[in-house]
Coordinates of C-alpha atoms in Angstrom, one line a residue:
Chain E
M22 CA 65.9 11.7 -45.7
V23 CA 62.2 12.0 -45.1
L24 CA 62.8 12.5 -41.4
L25 CA 65.3 15.3 -42.1
V26 CA 62.7 17.1 -44.2
G27 CA 60.2 16.6 -41.3
L28 CA 62.7 17.9 -38.8
G29 CA 63.5 20.9 -40.9
L30 CA 59.8 21.6 -41.2
L31 CA 59.4 21.5 -37.5
V32 CA 62.3 23.9 -36.8
L33 CA 60.9 26.4 -39.4
A34 CA 57.4 26.1 -37.9
A35 CA 58.7 26.5 -34.4
W36 CA 60.8 29.5 -35.3
A37 CA 57.9 31.2 -37.0
G38 CA 55.6 30.3 -34.1
I39 CA 58.1 31.9 -31.6
S40 CA 58.7 34.9 -33.7
V41 CA 55.3 36.0 -34.9
G42 CA 52.6 37.3 -32.6
S43 CA 50.3 40.2 -31.7
S44 CA 53.1 42.2 -30.2
V45 CA 56.1 43.4 -32.2
T46 CA 59.0 41.0 -32.1
G47 CA 60.6 39.6 -35.2
F48 CA 62.4 36.6 -36.6
R49 CA 65.6 38.6 -36.0
D50 CA 64.9 38.9 -32.2
T51 CA 64.4 35.2 -31.8
F52 CA 67.7 34.5 -33.6
D53 CA 69.5 37.0 -31.4
L54 CA 68.0 35.6 -28.2
F55 CA 69.1 32.1 -29.0
T56 CA 72.5 32.9 -30.2
G57 CA 73.1 35.7 -27.7
R58 CA 74.8 37.8 -30.5
A59 CA 72.9 41.0 -29.8
E60 CA 71.0 42.4 -26.9
I61 CA 67.3 42.5 -27.4
S62 CA 64.8 44.5 -25.4
Q63 CA 63.7 43.1 -22.1
V64 CA 60.1 43.0 -23.1
S65 CA 60.7 41.0 -26.2
A66 CA 62.9 38.5 -24.3
V67 CA 60.1 38.0 -21.7
I68 CA 57.4 37.6 -24.3
I69 CA 59.5 35.0 -26.1
R70 CA 60.6 33.1 -23.0
E71 CA 57.4 33.2 -20.9
I72 CA 54.7 33.2 -23.6
R73 CA 55.8 32.2 -27.0
I74 CA 58.1 29.3 -26.3
P75 CA 55.8 27.5 -23.9
R76 CA 53.0 28.0 -26.3
V77 CA 54.9 26.6 -29.3
F78 CA 56.1 23.7 -27.2
L79 CA 52.5 22.9 -26.1
A80 CA 51.3 23.1 -29.7
A81 CA 54.2 20.9 -30.9
V82 CA 53.6 18.2 -28.2
V83 CA 49.9 18.2 -28.7
G84 CA 50.1 18.0 -32.5
A85 CA 52.7 15.2 -32.3
T86 CA 50.6 13.3 -29.9
L87 CA 47.4 13.6 -31.8
A88 CA 49.0 12.6 -35.1
L89 CA 50.7 9.6 -33.6
G90 CA 47.5 8.6 -31.8
G91 CA 45.6 8.7 -35.1
L92 CA 48.3 6.6 -36.7
V93 CA 48.1 4.0 -34.0
F94 CA 44.3 3.7 -33.9
Q95 CA 44.1 3.5 -37.7
A96 CA 46.6 0.6 -37.6
L97 CA 45.0 -1.1 -34.6
L98 CA 41.4 -0.9 -35.8
R99 CA 42.3 -1.2 -39.5
N100 CA 39.9 1.6 -40.1
P101 CA 40.9 4.7 -42.0
L102 CA 38.4 6.9 -40.1
A103 CA 39.9 6.1 -36.7
E104 CA 41.5 9.0 -34.8
P105 CA 42.8 9.4 -31.3
Y106 CA 39.4 10.3 -29.9
I107 CA 37.6 7.3 -31.4
L108 CA 37.5 5.0 -28.4
G109 CA 35.7 7.6 -26.2
V110 CA 39.0 9.0 -25.0
S111 CA 37.9 12.6 -25.8
G112 CA 34.4 12.3 -24.5
G113 CA 35.5 10.8 -21.2
S114 CA 38.2 13.3 -20.5
A115 CA 35.9 16.1 -21.5
I116 CA 33.3 14.9 -19.0
G117 CA 35.9 14.6 -16.3
A118 CA 37.3 18.1 -17.1
I119 CA 33.9 19.8 -17.3
L120 CA 32.8 18.2 -14.0
A121 CA 36.0 19.5 -12.4
M122 CA 35.6 23.0 -13.9
L123 CA 32.0 23.1 -12.6
A124 CA 33.2 22.0 -9.2
G125 CA 35.6 25.0 -9.3
F126 CA 38.9 23.0 -9.3
S127 CA 42.0 24.8 -10.4
P128 CA 43.2 24.1 -14.0
F129 CA 46.1 22.1 -12.6
P130 CA 46.2 19.6 -11.1
G131 CA 42.4 19.3 -10.5
V132 CA 41.0 19.6 -14.0
A133 CA 43.9 17.7 -15.6
L134 CA 43.6 14.7 -13.3
A135 CA 39.8 14.6 -13.7
A136 CA 40.2 14.6 -17.5
F137 CA 42.7 11.8 -17.3
A138 CA 40.5 9.8 -15.0
G139 CA 37.5 10.3 -17.3
S140 CA 39.4 9.1 -20.3
M141 CA 40.7 6.0 -18.5
V142 CA 37.3 5.1 -17.3
T143 CA 35.7 5.3 -20.7
L144 CA 38.6 3.3 -22.3
M145 CA 38.1 0.5 -19.7
L146 CA 34.4 0.5 -20.3
V147 CA 35.0 0.0 -24.0
L148 CA 37.9 -2.4 -23.6
I149 CA 36.6 -4.9 -21.0
P150 CA 33.5 -6.1 -22.9
A151 CA 35.5 -6.3 -26.1
A152 CA 38.3 -8.2 -24.5
R153 CA 36.1 -10.7 -22.8
R154 CA 35.0 -12.3 -26.1
R155 CA 37.5 -15.1 -26.6
E156 CA 41.2 -14.7 -26.6
V157 CA 41.8 -11.7 -28.8
I158 CA 40.4 -8.2 -28.6
N159 CA 37.8 -7.9 -31.3
R160 CA 38.4 -4.8 -33.4
D161 CA 34.8 -4.5 -34.6
S162 CA 33.4 -4.5 -31.1
L163 CA 36.1 -2.1 -30.0
L164 CA 35.1 0.3 -32.8
L165 CA 31.4 0.0 -32.2
G166 CA 31.8 0.3 -28.4
G167 CA 34.0 3.4 -29.0
V168 CA 31.5 5.1 -31.3
M169 CA 28.6 4.4 -28.8
M170 CA 30.7 5.7 -25.9
N171 CA 31.5 8.9 -27.8
A172 CA 27.8 9.4 -28.6
F173 CA 26.9 8.9 -24.9
C174 CA 29.7 11.3 -23.8
G175 CA 28.5 13.9 -26.3
A176 CA 25.1 13.8 -24.7
M177 CA 26.5 14.0 -21.2
I178 CA 28.6 17.1 -22.3
M179 CA 25.5 18.8 -23.7
F180 CA 23.7 18.0 -20.5
L181 CA 26.4 19.4 -18.3
I182 CA 26.6 22.6 -20.3
S183 CA 22.9 23.1 -20.3
I184 CA 22.7 22.9 -16.5
S185 CA 25.8 25.1 -15.8
R186 CA 25.8 28.8 -15.1
S187 CA 26.5 31.2 -17.9
A188 CA 29.9 32.4 -16.7
E189 CA 31.4 29.0 -17.0
V190 CA 29.9 28.1 -20.3
H191 CA 32.1 30.3 -22.5
H192 CA 35.2 28.9 -20.9
I193 CA 34.1 25.3 -21.3
L194 CA 33.0 25.8 -24.9
F195 CA 36.3 27.4 -25.7
W196 CA 38.2 24.5 -24.2
L197 CA 36.0 22.0 -26.1
M198 CA 36.9 23.6 -29.4
G199 CA 40.6 23.2 -28.6
D200 CA 42.5 26.0 -26.9
L201 CA 46.2 26.4 -26.5
S202 CA 46.1 29.8 -24.9
T203 CA 46.5 28.4 -21.4
S204 CA 50.1 27.4 -21.9
T205 CA 52.6 28.2 -19.1
R206 CA 56.1 27.2 -18.4
E207 CA 54.9 25.0 -15.5
Q208 CA 53.3 22.7 -18.1
L209 CA 56.6 21.6 -19.6
P210 CA 57.3 18.7 -17.2
I211 CA 53.7 17.4 -17.6
L212 CA 54.0 17.5 -21.4
L213 CA 57.2 15.6 -21.3
T214 CA 55.4 12.6 -19.8
V215 CA 54.2 11.7 -23.3
L216 CA 57.8 10.8 -24.3
P217 CA 57.7 7.2 -22.9
S218 CA 54.5 6.6 -25.0
F219 CA 56.3 7.9 -28.1
C220 CA 59.2 5.5 -27.5
L221 CA 57.0 2.5 -26.8
I222 CA 55.0 3.1 -30.0
F223 CA 58.2 3.4 -32.0
L224 CA 59.4 0.1 -30.6
L225 CA 56.1 -1.5 -31.7
A226 CA 56.3 -0.1 -35.3
R227 CA 57.1 -3.4 -36.8
P228 CA 54.3 -5.3 -35.1
M229 CA 52.0 -2.6 -36.3
N230 CA 53.1 -3.3 -39.9
L231 CA 52.4 -7.0 -39.3
L232 CA 49.0 -6.2 -37.7
L233 CA 47.9 -4.5 -40.9
T234 CA 48.0 -7.9 -42.6
G235 CA 45.4 -9.3 -40.2
R236 CA 45.6 -10.6 -36.7
E237 CA 46.2 -14.3 -37.5
N238 CA 48.9 -13.4 -40.0
A239 CA 50.6 -11.2 -37.5
A240 CA 50.4 -13.9 -34.8
A241 CA 51.8 -16.5 -37.3
M242 CA 54.7 -14.1 -37.9
G243 CA 55.6 -13.9 -34.2
V244 CA 53.5 -11.0 -32.9
N245 CA 51.8 -11.4 -29.5
V246 CA 48.7 -9.7 -30.8
R247 CA 47.0 -9.4 -27.5
R248 CA 49.9 -7.9 -25.7
V249 CA 50.8 -5.5 -28.5
T250 CA 47.2 -4.3 -28.8
V251 CA 46.9 -3.6 -25.0
L252 CA 50.3 -1.9 -24.9
L253 CA 49.4 0.4 -27.8
L254 CA 46.0 1.2 -26.4
I255 CA 47.3 2.2 -23.0
A256 CA 50.3 4.1 -24.3
T257 CA 48.1 6.0 -26.8
T258 CA 45.3 6.7 -24.3
F259 CA 47.7 8.0 -21.8
M260 CA 49.4 10.5 -24.1
V261 CA 46.1 11.6 -25.7
A262 CA 44.6 12.2 -22.2
V263 CA 47.7 14.3 -21.4
A264 CA 47.2 16.3 -24.6
V265 CA 43.4 16.7 -24.1
C266 CA 43.6 18.0 -20.6
Q267 CA 46.2 20.6 -21.6
S268 CA 44.5 21.7 -24.8
G269 CA 40.9 20.5 -25.1
L270 CA 39.6 18.8 -28.1
I271 CA 41.6 19.5 -31.3
G272 CA 40.2 17.6 -34.2
F273 CA 41.5 16.6 -37.6
V274 CA 45.2 16.5 -36.7
G275 CA 45.0 12.8 -35.9
L276 CA 42.9 12.1 -38.9
V277 CA 44.7 14.1 -41.6
I278 CA 48.4 13.8 -40.8
P279 CA 48.7 10.0 -40.9
H280 CA 46.8 9.8 -44.2
V281 CA 48.8 12.5 -45.8
L282 CA 52.0 10.8 -44.7
R283 CA 50.8 7.4 -46.0
L284 CA 50.2 8.9 -49.4
L285 CA 53.6 10.5 -49.4
I286 CA 56.0 7.9 -47.8
G287 CA 54.1 4.6 -47.9
P288 CA 52.7 2.3 -45.2
D289 CA 55.9 1.4 -43.2
H290 CA 55.3 2.3 -39.6
R291 CA 59.0 2.4 -38.8
L292 CA 59.0 5.6 -40.9
L293 CA 55.5 6.7 -40.3
V294 CA 55.9 6.9 -36.5
P295 CA 58.7 9.5 -36.4
A296 CA 57.3 11.2 -39.4
S297 CA 53.8 11.6 -37.8
I298 CA 55.5 13.1 -34.7
L299 CA 57.4 15.7 -36.6
T300 CA 54.6 16.6 -39.1
G301 CA 51.9 16.6 -36.5
A302 CA 53.9 19.0 -34.4
S303 CA 54.7 21.3 -37.3
F304 CA 51.1 21.3 -38.4
L305 CA 49.7 22.3 -35.1
V306 CA 52.3 25.0 -34.5
V307 CA 51.4 26.6 -37.8
C308 CA 47.7 26.3 -37.2
D309 CA 48.1 27.9 -33.8
L310 CA 50.1 30.7 -35.3
L311 CA 47.2 31.3 -37.7
A312 CA 44.7 31.1 -34.8
R313 CA 46.7 33.8 -32.9
T314 CA 47.3 36.2 -35.8
L315 CA 44.3 36.0 -38.2
P316 CA 41.6 37.6 -36.0
A317 CA 42.1 41.4 -35.8
T318 CA 41.6 41.3 -32.0
G319 CA 42.1 38.4 -29.6
E320 CA 42.4 34.9 -31.0
M321 CA 40.2 32.0 -32.0
P322 CA 40.4 28.3 -30.8
V323 CA 43.0 26.4 -32.8
G324 CA 40.5 23.6 -33.3
I325 CA 38.7 25.8 -35.8
V326 CA 41.8 26.3 -37.8
T327 CA 42.8 22.6 -37.9
A328 CA 39.3 21.7 -39.1
M329 CA 39.2 24.5 -41.6
I330 CA 42.6 23.6 -43.1
G331 CA 42.3 19.8 -42.4
A332 CA 39.0 19.0 -43.9
P333 CA 39.5 20.6 -47.4
L334 CA 43.0 19.2 -47.5
F335 CA 41.8 15.8 -46.8
I336 CA 39.0 15.9 -49.4
F337 CA 41.5 17.2 -51.9
L338 CA 43.9 14.3 -51.2
L339 CA 41.1 11.8 -51.4
W340 CA 40.0 13.2 -54.7
R341 CA 43.5 13.2 -56.1
A342 CA 44.2 9.6 -54.9
N343 CA 41.0 8.3 -56.5
R344 CA 41.7 9.9 -59.9
Chain X
M20 CA 62.0 -37.0 -34.1
T21 CA 58.4 -35.9 -33.8
A22 CA 57.5 -32.5 -35.3
V23 CA 53.9 -32.4 -34.0
S24 CA 52.5 -34.5 -31.3
I25 CA 48.8 -34.1 -30.5
S26 CA 46.9 -36.0 -27.9
N27 CA 43.3 -35.7 -26.7
L28 CA 42.8 -32.4 -28.6
S29 CA 39.3 -30.8 -28.4
V30 CA 38.2 -27.5 -29.8
A31 CA 34.8 -25.9 -29.3
F32 CA 33.4 -22.6 -30.4
G33 CA 30.8 -21.9 -27.7
R34 CA 28.7 -25.0 -27.6
N35 CA 29.7 -26.3 -31.0
S36 CA 32.3 -29.0 -30.8
I37 CA 34.6 -28.7 -33.8
L38 CA 37.4 -31.3 -32.9
A39 CA 36.9 -34.0 -30.4
E40 CA 39.6 -36.0 -28.6
L41 CA 42.0 -36.1 -31.5
D42 CA 45.3 -37.9 -31.4
L43 CA 47.9 -37.4 -34.1
T44 CA 51.7 -37.6 -34.5
I45 CA 53.6 -36.2 -37.4
A46 CA 57.3 -37.0 -37.8
Q47 CA 59.9 -34.5 -38.8
G48 CA 60.3 -34.3 -42.5
E49 CA 56.9 -35.9 -43.2
F50 CA 54.5 -34.6 -45.9
V51 CA 51.0 -34.9 -44.4
V52 CA 47.8 -34.0 -46.2
I53 CA 44.6 -33.5 -44.2
I54 CA 41.5 -34.2 -46.3
G55 CA 37.8 -34.4 -45.5
P56 CA 34.4 -32.8 -46.4
N57 CA 33.7 -29.1 -45.7
G58 CA 33.2 -28.1 -42.1
T59 CA 34.9 -31.1 -40.5
G60 CA 37.6 -29.2 -38.7
K61 CA 40.5 -29.3 -41.1
T62 CA 41.3 -25.6 -40.8
T63 CA 40.6 -25.7 -37.1
L64 CA 43.1 -28.5 -36.7
L65 CA 45.7 -26.4 -38.6
R66 CA 45.0 -23.3 -36.5
A67 CA 45.2 -25.3 -33.3
I68 CA 48.7 -26.6 -34.3
A69 CA 49.7 -23.0 -35.0
G70 CA 48.6 -22.0 -31.5
L71 CA 46.0 -19.6 -32.9
L72 CA 43.0 -21.1 -31.1
P73 CA 42.2 -21.9 -27.5
S74 CA 42.0 -25.7 -27.2
T75 CA 42.0 -28.4 -24.6
G76 CA 44.4 -31.4 -24.7
N77 CA 48.1 -31.5 -25.5
I78 CA 50.0 -30.2 -28.5
S79 CA 53.7 -30.5 -28.6
L80 CA 56.0 -29.2 -31.3
F81 CA 59.5 -30.7 -31.6
G82 CA 59.1 -32.2 -28.2
R83 CA 58.1 -29.0 -26.3
P84 CA 54.5 -28.1 -25.3
L85 CA 53.0 -25.4 -27.5
A86 CA 52.1 -23.3 -24.5
E87 CA 55.7 -22.9 -23.5
Y88 CA 56.7 -21.2 -26.8
S89 CA 56.4 -17.4 -27.2
R90 CA 54.8 -16.2 -30.3
R91 CA 58.2 -15.2 -31.7
Q92 CA 59.7 -18.6 -31.0
L93 CA 56.8 -20.2 -32.7
A94 CA 57.2 -18.0 -35.8
L95 CA 60.9 -19.0 -36.0
L96 CA 59.8 -22.7 -36.0
M97 CA 56.7 -22.7 -38.2
A98 CA 55.1 -20.7 -41.0
M99 CA 51.4 -20.6 -41.9
V100 CA 49.8 -20.0 -45.2
P101 CA 46.1 -19.2 -44.5
Q102 CA 43.2 -19.7 -47.0
A103 CA 42.9 -16.0 -47.5
T104 CA 44.9 -12.9 -46.5
P105 CA 43.4 -9.4 -46.1
T106 CA 44.6 -7.2 -48.9
D107 CA 43.3 -3.8 -47.8
F108 CA 46.8 -2.6 -46.8
P109 CA 49.1 -0.8 -49.2
F110 CA 52.2 -3.0 -48.9
T111 CA 54.0 -4.1 -52.1
V112 CA 54.7 -7.8 -52.9
A113 CA 58.4 -7.4 -51.9
E114 CA 57.5 -5.7 -48.6
T115 CA 55.0 -8.5 -47.8
V116 CA 57.5 -11.3 -48.6
L117 CA 60.1 -9.5 -46.5
M118 CA 57.8 -9.5 -43.5
G119 CA 58.6 -13.2 -43.2
R120 CA 61.9 -12.1 -41.8
S121 CA 60.3 -10.3 -38.8
P122 CA 60.7 -13.1 -36.3
H123 CA 64.4 -13.3 -37.1
L124 CA 64.9 -9.6 -36.7
G125 CA 63.1 -8.7 -33.5
L126 CA 61.7 -5.3 -32.6
L127 CA 64.5 -3.1 -33.7
G128 CA 66.5 -5.0 -36.4
F129 CA 66.4 -3.7 -39.9
E130 CA 66.5 -6.0 -42.9
G131 CA 70.0 -6.6 -44.2
E132 CA 71.4 -7.8 -47.5
G133 CA 71.0 -11.4 -46.5
D134 CA 67.3 -10.9 -45.8
L135 CA 66.8 -9.2 -49.1
A136 CA 68.5 -12.0 -50.9
L137 CA 66.3 -14.6 -49.1
A138 CA 63.2 -12.6 -50.1
R139 CA 64.3 -12.4 -53.7
R140 CA 65.0 -16.1 -53.8
A141 CA 61.6 -16.9 -52.3
M142 CA 59.9 -14.7 -54.8
A143 CA 61.7 -16.4 -57.7
F144 CA 60.8 -19.8 -56.3
T145 CA 57.0 -19.1 -56.4
G146 CA 57.3 -17.1 -59.6
V147 CA 56.3 -13.7 -58.3
D148 CA 59.6 -11.9 -58.7
H149 CA 58.3 -9.9 -61.6
L150 CA 55.5 -8.5 -59.4
A151 CA 57.8 -7.3 -56.6
D152 CA 56.8 -3.6 -56.8
R153 CA 53.0 -4.2 -57.3
L154 CA 50.5 -3.9 -54.5
L155 CA 49.0 -7.0 -53.1
A156 CA 45.5 -5.8 -53.7
E157 CA 46.2 -5.5 -57.5
L158 CA 47.0 -9.2 -57.9
S159 CA 44.9 -12.1 -58.8
G160 CA 43.9 -14.7 -56.2
G161 CA 46.5 -17.2 -57.4
E162 CA 49.3 -14.6 -57.5
R163 CA 48.4 -13.4 -54.0
Q164 CA 48.6 -17.0 -52.7
R165 CA 52.0 -17.4 -54.2
V166 CA 53.2 -14.2 -52.5
I167 CA 52.0 -15.5 -49.1
I168 CA 53.8 -18.9 -49.8
A169 CA 56.9 -16.9 -50.7
R170 CA 56.6 -15.1 -47.3
A171 CA 56.3 -18.4 -45.5
I172 CA 59.5 -19.7 -47.3
C173 CA 61.2 -16.5 -46.4
Q174 CA 60.4 -17.2 -42.7
E175 CA 62.7 -20.3 -43.0
P176 CA 60.5 -22.5 -40.9
R177 CA 61.1 -26.2 -39.9
L178 CA 57.3 -26.8 -40.1
I179 CA 55.1 -25.3 -42.7
L180 CA 51.3 -25.3 -42.4
L181 CA 49.3 -24.8 -45.6
D182 CA 45.5 -24.3 -45.7
E183 CA 44.3 -25.2 -49.2
P184 CA 47.3 -23.5 -50.8
T185 CA 46.5 -24.7 -54.3
A186 CA 42.8 -23.9 -54.4
A187 CA 43.2 -20.7 -56.4
L188 CA 46.1 -21.9 -58.6
D189 CA 46.2 -23.1 -62.2
P190 CA 47.5 -26.7 -62.6
A191 CA 51.0 -25.6 -63.5
H192 CA 51.4 -23.5 -60.4
Q193 CA 49.7 -26.2 -58.2
V194 CA 52.4 -28.7 -59.2
K195 CA 55.2 -26.1 -59.0
I196 CA 54.2 -25.1 -55.5
L197 CA 53.9 -28.6 -54.3
D198 CA 57.2 -29.6 -56.0
L199 CA 58.7 -26.7 -54.1
M200 CA 57.3 -28.1 -50.8
E201 CA 58.6 -31.5 -51.7
R202 CA 62.1 -30.0 -52.3
L203 CA 62.1 -28.1 -49.0
R204 CA 61.2 -31.3 -47.3
R205 CA 63.9 -33.4 -49.1
E206 CA 66.7 -30.9 -48.9
Q207 CA 66.1 -29.2 -45.6
G208 CA 64.0 -31.7 -43.7
V209 CA 61.0 -29.3 -43.5
T210 CA 57.8 -30.9 -42.2
V211 CA 54.8 -30.0 -44.4
V212 CA 51.2 -30.2 -43.2
M213 CA 48.6 -29.3 -45.8
V214 CA 44.9 -29.1 -45.9
S215 CA 43.5 -29.9 -49.3
H216 CA 40.3 -30.8 -51.1
D217 CA 42.3 -32.1 -54.1
L218 CA 42.4 -35.8 -53.3
N219 CA 44.6 -36.6 -56.3
L220 CA 47.3 -34.0 -55.5
G221 CA 47.2 -35.2 -51.9
A222 CA 47.7 -38.7 -53.0
I223 CA 50.7 -37.8 -55.3
Y224 CA 52.5 -35.6 -52.7
G225 CA 51.4 -36.9 -49.3
D226 CA 53.4 -39.5 -47.4
R227 CA 50.3 -39.9 -45.3
L228 CA 46.7 -38.8 -45.6
I229 CA 44.6 -37.9 -42.6
L230 CA 40.8 -38.2 -43.4
L231 CA 38.7 -36.1 -41.0
Q232 CA 35.0 -36.3 -40.6
G233 CA 32.9 -34.7 -37.9
G234 CA 35.9 -33.5 -35.9
R235 CA 37.4 -37.0 -35.7
I236 CA 40.0 -38.9 -37.6
R237 CA 38.3 -41.5 -39.8
A238 CA 41.4 -42.9 -41.4
A239 CA 45.1 -42.1 -41.5
G240 CA 47.9 -43.8 -43.5
P241 CA 49.5 -44.0 -47.0
P242 CA 47.2 -42.8 -49.8
Q243 CA 46.4 -46.2 -51.2
Q244 CA 45.1 -47.3 -47.7
V245 CA 43.0 -44.2 -47.0
L246 CA 41.5 -43.6 -50.4
T247 CA 39.1 -46.6 -50.8
E248 CA 35.8 -46.3 -52.7
E249 CA 33.8 -47.5 -49.7
R250 CA 35.3 -45.1 -47.2
L251 CA 35.1 -42.1 -49.5
A252 CA 31.4 -42.8 -50.2
Q253 CA 30.8 -43.0 -46.5
C254 CA 32.6 -39.8 -45.6
Y255 CA 31.8 -37.5 -48.5
G256 CA 28.3 -39.0 -49.2
C257 CA 29.0 -39.2 -52.9
S258 CA 30.1 -42.1 -55.0
M259 CA 33.7 -42.0 -56.2
V260 CA 35.8 -44.3 -58.4
V261 CA 39.3 -45.0 -57.2
E262 CA 41.8 -46.2 -59.9
Q263 CA 45.4 -47.3 -59.5
G264 CA 47.6 -44.8 -61.3
A265 CA 51.2 -44.8 -62.1
N266 CA 53.6 -45.9 -59.2
G267 CA 50.6 -47.2 -57.3
V268 CA 49.3 -43.7 -56.6
P269 CA 45.5 -43.9 -56.4
R270 CA 43.4 -41.6 -58.6
V271 CA 39.9 -40.5 -57.5
F272 CA 37.0 -39.4 -59.7
P273 CA 33.6 -38.4 -58.3
V274 CA 30.7 -40.1 -60.1
P275 CA 28.1 -37.6 -61.2
G276 CA 24.5 -38.3 -60.5
A277 CA 25.2 -41.4 -58.4

């Protein structure tokens, strides 16, 4: 039932995202194109096929990934402020990407691979010291290590920007704020690589429920805590790195969506995992639509919209929940 | 048949040795109560049996080494009731109790009618059925403890490990919970291993008491053998009077100011 609502939401958001834009094409055209009932103009068809659909697809995949990543990290670290970027994933991939941009690599595969490598390196740097302490990965040292890693990466990013030439700075800054305007049809296969991560996380939904009751409790109820933790971390880092190198740093989706869903449908991850995917995708598609259409000329980074909608929404929900 | 067989077990945290060269055998269907002063390794022993701690030496459960079991196989065999459970998660009492079914269901199985019936029965057993829709965080310490015990029963284990299960309970619930354990043991042959500070309850329910001190077993045997004034004074460093109660069950009273 909940999932049907989520699916409906995503279809509506995607339709709106495909139909509305700076050039004139309407809801009607999209409908006609998909059903083939009436001929639509060549220009409209090209805009929809080559620009809008890849862009909506990118927004949906990135939104789903970030929301799901937030859900996983909040369960894993048992910390409500955790989000997909918390373990230095963002900072690491940003450093990798900026270095690649400064070196003049092409956006794909050069920058993408560098971003992915950067995020994996920072994750390992955070994971290994935390894992060495006794048998189980200690969630507090993970969290602290991640926060420190993010702070260090932030400094590195500022350093890299300060030494770079002015022409590149605008591009990098735009990317840092979250940017979906680089979408192309060629990205589709890359984006689909997040699907195995989605499936794996869905399979681990029940262990995630048990992990919420504490590591020892989870272990006593049959969860191999160490294996589940490592699998979840790797699956999540992989998909988040894919999302980051395609879209830059888009905040608040991973923080807000899981919390909103928990308030609406409760704490069961078997429901939360698919619901996060659907709602995260819808949310980012709508935010991207606003980012494209609100400014009179050009567009703004979608990260601005997610934060401007996400932060007040979050504060409102907190205020309501505490009443 | 032996439920738990421990030989030469040692546990250390860093340089601190908690348990040293411990040997212990627990028969299937036995009710064993582990007693001893604070910080002597009672909880550590329980966690080592549950496979939650790195240890040296040998532990076997039902004739098979602990290390050969997967976590899920262990959870099908044994349930654990810890001293305290985190409550900062928003699951209801019914959902928490139902979690006991997880090892039976695997990754993808959803709870069926049978599982729900088991959970309802377990909640009725421990007297928390009227709390089914409440959040764990809203309950008192004693109610919470009874929820976790219901979850352990729902797990349908052959061995149940309890870490001071009665510490937060009123006398009526103490007796009710331990009567329930006694019934599980009698009717289903469940082995019960309990850590307790209540020497009198231990003496009433335990077939055998294990007295730990300084990470070693000081005495093990039927309550009337273990609970002697001399030994208790030695271990706890406090004078205690031991009286013979009904059915030869010893009763222990600490002597104030002595």
